Short mmCIF file of C-alpha atoms and ligand atoms in Angstrom, two decimals:
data_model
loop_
_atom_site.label_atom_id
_atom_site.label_comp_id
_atom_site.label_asym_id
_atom_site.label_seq_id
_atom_site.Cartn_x
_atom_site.Cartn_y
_atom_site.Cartn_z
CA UNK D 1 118.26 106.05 159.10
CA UNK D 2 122.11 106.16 159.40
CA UNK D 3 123.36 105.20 155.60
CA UNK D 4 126.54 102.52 155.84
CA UNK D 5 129.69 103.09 154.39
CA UNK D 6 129.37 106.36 153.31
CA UNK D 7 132.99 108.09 153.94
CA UNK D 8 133.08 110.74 157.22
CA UNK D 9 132.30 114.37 156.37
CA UNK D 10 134.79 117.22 156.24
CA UNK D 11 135.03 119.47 158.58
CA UNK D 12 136.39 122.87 157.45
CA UNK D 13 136.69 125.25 160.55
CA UNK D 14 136.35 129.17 159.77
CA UNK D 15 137.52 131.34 162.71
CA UNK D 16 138.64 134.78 163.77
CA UNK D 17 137.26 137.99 165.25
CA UNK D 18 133.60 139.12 165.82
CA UNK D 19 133.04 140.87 162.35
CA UNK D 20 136.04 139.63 160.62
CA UNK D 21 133.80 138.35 157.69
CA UNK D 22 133.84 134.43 158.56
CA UNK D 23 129.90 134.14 157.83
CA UNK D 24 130.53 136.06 154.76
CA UNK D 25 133.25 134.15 153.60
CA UNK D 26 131.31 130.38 154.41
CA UNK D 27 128.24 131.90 152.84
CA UNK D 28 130.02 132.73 149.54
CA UNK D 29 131.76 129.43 148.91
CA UNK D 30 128.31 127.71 150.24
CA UNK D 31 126.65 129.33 147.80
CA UNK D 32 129.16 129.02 144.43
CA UNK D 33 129.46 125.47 145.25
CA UNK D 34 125.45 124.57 146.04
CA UNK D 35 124.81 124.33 142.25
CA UNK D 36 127.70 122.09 141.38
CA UNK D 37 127.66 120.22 143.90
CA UNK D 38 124.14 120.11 144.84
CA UNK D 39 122.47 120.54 148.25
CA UNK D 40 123.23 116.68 149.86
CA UNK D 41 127.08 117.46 149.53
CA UNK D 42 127.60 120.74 151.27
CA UNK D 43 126.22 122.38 154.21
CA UNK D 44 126.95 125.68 157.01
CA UNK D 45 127.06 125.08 160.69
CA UNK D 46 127.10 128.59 162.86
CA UNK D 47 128.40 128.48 165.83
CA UNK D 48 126.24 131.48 167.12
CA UNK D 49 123.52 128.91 166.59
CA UNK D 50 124.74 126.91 170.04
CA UNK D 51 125.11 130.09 172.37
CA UNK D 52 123.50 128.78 175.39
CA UNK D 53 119.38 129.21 175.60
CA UNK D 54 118.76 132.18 178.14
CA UNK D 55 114.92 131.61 178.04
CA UNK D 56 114.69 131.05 181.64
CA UNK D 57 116.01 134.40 182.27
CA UNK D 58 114.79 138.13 181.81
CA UNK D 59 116.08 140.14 179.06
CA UNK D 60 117.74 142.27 181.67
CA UNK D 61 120.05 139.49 182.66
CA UNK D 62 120.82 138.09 179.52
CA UNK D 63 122.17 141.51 178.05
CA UNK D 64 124.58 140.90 180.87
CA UNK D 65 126.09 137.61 179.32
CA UNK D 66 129.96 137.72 177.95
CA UNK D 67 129.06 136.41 175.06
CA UNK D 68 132.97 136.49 173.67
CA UNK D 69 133.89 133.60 176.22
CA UNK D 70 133.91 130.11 175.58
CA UNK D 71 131.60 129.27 178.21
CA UNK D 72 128.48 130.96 176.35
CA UNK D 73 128.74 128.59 173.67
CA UNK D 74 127.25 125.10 174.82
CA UNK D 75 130.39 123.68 172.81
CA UNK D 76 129.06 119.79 174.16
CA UNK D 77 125.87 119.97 171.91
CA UNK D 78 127.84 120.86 168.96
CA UNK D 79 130.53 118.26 169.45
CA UNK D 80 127.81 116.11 169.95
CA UNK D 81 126.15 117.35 166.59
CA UNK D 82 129.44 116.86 164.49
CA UNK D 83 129.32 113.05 165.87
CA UNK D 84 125.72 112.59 164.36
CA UNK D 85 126.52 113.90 161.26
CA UNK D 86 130.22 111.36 161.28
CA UNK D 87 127.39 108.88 161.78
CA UNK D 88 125.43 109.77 159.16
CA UNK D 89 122.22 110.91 161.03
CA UNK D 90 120.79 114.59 160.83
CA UNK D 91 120.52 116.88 163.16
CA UNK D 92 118.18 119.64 165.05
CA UNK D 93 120.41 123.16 164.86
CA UNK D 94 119.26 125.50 167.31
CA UNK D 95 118.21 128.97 165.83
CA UNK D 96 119.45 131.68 167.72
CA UNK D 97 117.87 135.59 168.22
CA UNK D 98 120.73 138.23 168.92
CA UNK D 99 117.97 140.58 169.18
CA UNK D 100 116.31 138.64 172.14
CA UNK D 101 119.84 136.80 173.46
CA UNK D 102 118.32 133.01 173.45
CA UNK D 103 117.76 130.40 171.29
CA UNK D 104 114.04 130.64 169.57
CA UNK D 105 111.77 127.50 169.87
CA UNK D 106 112.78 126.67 165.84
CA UNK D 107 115.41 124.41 164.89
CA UNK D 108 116.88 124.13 161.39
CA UNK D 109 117.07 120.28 160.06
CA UNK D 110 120.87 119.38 158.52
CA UNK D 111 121.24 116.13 156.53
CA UNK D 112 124.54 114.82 156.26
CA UNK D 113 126.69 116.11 153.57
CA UNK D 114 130.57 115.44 152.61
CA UNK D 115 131.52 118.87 153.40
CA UNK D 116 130.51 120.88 156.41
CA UNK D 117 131.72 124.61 156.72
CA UNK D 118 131.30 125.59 160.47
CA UNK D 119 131.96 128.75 161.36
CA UNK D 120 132.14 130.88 164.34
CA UNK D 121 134.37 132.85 167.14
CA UNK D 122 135.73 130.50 169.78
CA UNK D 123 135.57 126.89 167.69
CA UNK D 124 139.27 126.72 168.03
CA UNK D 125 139.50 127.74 172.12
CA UNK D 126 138.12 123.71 173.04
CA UNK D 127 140.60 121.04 172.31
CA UNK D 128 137.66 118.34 172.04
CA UNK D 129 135.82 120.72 169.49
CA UNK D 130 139.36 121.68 167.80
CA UNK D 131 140.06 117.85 166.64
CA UNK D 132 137.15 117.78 165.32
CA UNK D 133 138.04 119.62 162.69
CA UNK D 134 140.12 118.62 159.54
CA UNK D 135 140.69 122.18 157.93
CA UNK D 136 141.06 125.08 160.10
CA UNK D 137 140.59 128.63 158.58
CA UNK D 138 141.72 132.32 160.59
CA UNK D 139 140.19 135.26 159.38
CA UNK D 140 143.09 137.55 160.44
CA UNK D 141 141.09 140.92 159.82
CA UNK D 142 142.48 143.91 161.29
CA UNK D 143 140.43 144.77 164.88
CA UNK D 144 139.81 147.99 163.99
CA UNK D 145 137.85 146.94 160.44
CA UNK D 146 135.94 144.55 162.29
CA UNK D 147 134.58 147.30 164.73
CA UNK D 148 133.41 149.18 161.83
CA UNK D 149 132.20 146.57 160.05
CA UNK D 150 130.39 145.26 163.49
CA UNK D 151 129.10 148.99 164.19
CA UNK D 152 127.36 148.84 160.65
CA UNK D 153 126.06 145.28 160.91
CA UNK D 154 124.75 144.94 164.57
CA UNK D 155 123.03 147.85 164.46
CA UNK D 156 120.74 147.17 160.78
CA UNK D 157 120.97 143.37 161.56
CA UNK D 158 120.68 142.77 165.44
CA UNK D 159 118.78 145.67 166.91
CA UNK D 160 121.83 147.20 168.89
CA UNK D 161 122.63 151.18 169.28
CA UNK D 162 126.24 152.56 169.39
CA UNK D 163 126.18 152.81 172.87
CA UNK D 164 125.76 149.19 173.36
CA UNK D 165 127.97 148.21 170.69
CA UNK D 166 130.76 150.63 172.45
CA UNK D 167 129.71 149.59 175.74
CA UNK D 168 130.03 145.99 175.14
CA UNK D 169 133.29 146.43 173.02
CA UNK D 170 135.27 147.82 175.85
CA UNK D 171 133.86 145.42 178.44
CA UNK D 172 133.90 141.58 176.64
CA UNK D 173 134.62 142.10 172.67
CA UNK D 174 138.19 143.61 172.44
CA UNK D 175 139.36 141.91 175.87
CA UNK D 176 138.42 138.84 175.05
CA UNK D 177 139.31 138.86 171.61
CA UNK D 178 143.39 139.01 172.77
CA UNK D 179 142.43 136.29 175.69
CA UNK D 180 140.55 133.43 173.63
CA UNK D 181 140.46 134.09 169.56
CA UNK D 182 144.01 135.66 168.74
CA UNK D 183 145.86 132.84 170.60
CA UNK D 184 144.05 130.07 168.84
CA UNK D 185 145.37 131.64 165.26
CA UNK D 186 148.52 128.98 165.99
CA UNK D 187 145.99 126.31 165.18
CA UNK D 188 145.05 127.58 162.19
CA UNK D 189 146.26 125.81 158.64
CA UNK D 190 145.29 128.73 156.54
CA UNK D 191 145.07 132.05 157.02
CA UNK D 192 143.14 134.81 155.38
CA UNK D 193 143.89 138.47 155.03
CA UNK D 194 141.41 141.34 153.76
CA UNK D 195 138.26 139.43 155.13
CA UNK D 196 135.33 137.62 153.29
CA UNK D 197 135.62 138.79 149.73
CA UNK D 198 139.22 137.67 149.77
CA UNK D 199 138.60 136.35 146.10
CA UNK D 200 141.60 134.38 145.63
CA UNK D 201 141.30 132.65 149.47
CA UNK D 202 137.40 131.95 148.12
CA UNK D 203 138.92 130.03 144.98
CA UNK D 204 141.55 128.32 147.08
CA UNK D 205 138.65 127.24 149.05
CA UNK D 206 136.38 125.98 146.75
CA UNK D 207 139.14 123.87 144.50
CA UNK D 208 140.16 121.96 147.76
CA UNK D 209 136.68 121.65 148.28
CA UNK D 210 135.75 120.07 144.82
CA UNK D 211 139.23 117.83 145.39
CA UNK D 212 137.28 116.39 148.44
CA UNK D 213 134.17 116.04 147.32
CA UNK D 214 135.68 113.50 144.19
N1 ADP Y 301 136.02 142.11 152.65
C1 ADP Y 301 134.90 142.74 152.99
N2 ADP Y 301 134.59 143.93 152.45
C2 ADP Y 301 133.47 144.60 152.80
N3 ADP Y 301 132.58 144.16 153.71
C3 ADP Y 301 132.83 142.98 154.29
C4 ADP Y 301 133.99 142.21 153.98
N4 ADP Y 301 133.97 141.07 154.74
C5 ADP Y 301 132.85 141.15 155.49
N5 ADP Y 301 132.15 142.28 155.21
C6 ADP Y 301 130.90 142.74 155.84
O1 ADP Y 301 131.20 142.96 157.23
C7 ADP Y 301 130.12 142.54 158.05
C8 ADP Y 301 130.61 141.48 159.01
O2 ADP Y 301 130.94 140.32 158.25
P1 ADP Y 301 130.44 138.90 158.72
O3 ADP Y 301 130.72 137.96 157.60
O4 ADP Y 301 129.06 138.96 159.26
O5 ADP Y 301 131.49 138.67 159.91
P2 ADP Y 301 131.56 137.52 161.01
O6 ADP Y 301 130.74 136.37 160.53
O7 ADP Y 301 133.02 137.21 161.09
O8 ADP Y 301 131.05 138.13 162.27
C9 ADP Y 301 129.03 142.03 157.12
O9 ADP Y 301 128.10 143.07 156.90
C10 ADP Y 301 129.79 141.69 155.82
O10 ADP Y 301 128.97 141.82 154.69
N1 LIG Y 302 123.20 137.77 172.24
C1 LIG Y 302 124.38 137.99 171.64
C2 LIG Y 302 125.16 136.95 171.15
C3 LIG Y 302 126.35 137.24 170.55
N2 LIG Y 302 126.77 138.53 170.41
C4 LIG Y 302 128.03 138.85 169.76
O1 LIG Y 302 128.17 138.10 168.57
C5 LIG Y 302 129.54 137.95 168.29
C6 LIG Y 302 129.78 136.63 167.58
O2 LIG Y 302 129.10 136.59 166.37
P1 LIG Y 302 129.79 137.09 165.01
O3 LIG Y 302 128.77 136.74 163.97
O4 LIG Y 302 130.03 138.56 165.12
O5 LIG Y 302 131.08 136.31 164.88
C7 LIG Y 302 130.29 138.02 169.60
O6 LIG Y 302 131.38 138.90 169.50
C8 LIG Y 302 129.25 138.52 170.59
O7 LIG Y 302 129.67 139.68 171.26
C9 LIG Y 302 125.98 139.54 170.90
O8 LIG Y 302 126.36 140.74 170.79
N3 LIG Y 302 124.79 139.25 171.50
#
């Protein structure tokens, strides 16, 4: 049941490259600020979680996807995800397998909390999504860290080999990277150099954070 009264959540928006250490960065705070400020008052929203389900397609096809344009994201659901929460009513995040390219049949259940950290590649590309949002964070990593960083990651954590990871790089990563991420740094309010152990951007984070959650 929808509780009255109780004030609208805020959004905090964490952005940049594929790699740049957003996850890292929303995972950190999430987790120094659980224990103060317990589990009903802060929560993580990935984007990744709303790529579009590819079940009714074979895996053959869905390695195919450009899955750096805005279009793989079903951007609608999570608008309309943000609104429930506004409203004070949970809601049903997808999970998502990079190893298989779809959604899974789980879902995780979020409760409503004051603060939600969202975080993800193309939140700031889709006006509609953008105002959503009422702190916006860049991860301004340099590209060529992030490829590293991805090279190491994707291929422990999502199954890949470095001829898929260089393959895809050429083709969607890097190119779309300068046509949909990059230009949305102008709607950024903060933004954070070194990636996601940037200690002092962490603590900057977290005290704003605390102000709101007074
Ligand atoms: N400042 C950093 N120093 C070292 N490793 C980092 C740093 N920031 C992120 N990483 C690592 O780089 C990889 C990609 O970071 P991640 O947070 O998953 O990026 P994103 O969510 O932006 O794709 C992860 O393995 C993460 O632990
Ligand atoms: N099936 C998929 C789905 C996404 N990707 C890549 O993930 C990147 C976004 O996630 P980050 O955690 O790295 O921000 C994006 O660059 C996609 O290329 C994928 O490889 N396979």
């Amino acid at each position: 049941m929808p509780e009255e009264n109780s004030p609208k959540p805020t959004f905090i928006a964490i952005v940049g490259a594929s790699a740049s250490g957003k996850s890292l960065f929303a995972q950190t705070i999430y987790d120094e600020l659980l224990p103060e400020l317990g589990a009903n008052s802060i929560a993580i929203i990935k984007e990744d979680a709303y790529y579009r389900d590819q079940t009714h397609m074979p895996f053959e096809e869905r390695v195919k996807t450009n899955y750096d344009h805005p279009k793989a994201f079903e951007h609608e659901l999570l608008s309309q995800h943000l609104e429930q929460l506004v409203s004070s009513q949970s809601i049903e995040c997808p999970v998502y397998c990079y190893k298989n390219h779809t959604r899974t049949e789980k879902s995780n259940t979020i409760e409503p909390t004051k603060i939600v950290l969202i975080e993800g590649i193309m939140l700031l590309t889709d006006k509609n999504l953008r105002d959503r949002f009422d702190i916006k964070v860049y991860m301004d990593t340099p590209l060529d860290i992030c490829l590293l960083r991805r090279i190491e990651r994707d291929t422990v954590e999502r199954d890949r080999t470095i001829e898929s990871i260089t393959e895809q790089y050429i083709s969607t990563v890097r190119p779309m990277y300068y046509q949909f991420i990059e230009p949305a740094k102008i709607h950024a309010d903060i933004v954070i150099t070194r990636g996601g152990k940037n200690r002092m951007a962490i603590e900057v984070i977290k005290a704003k954070i605390r102000q709101l959650s007074q």
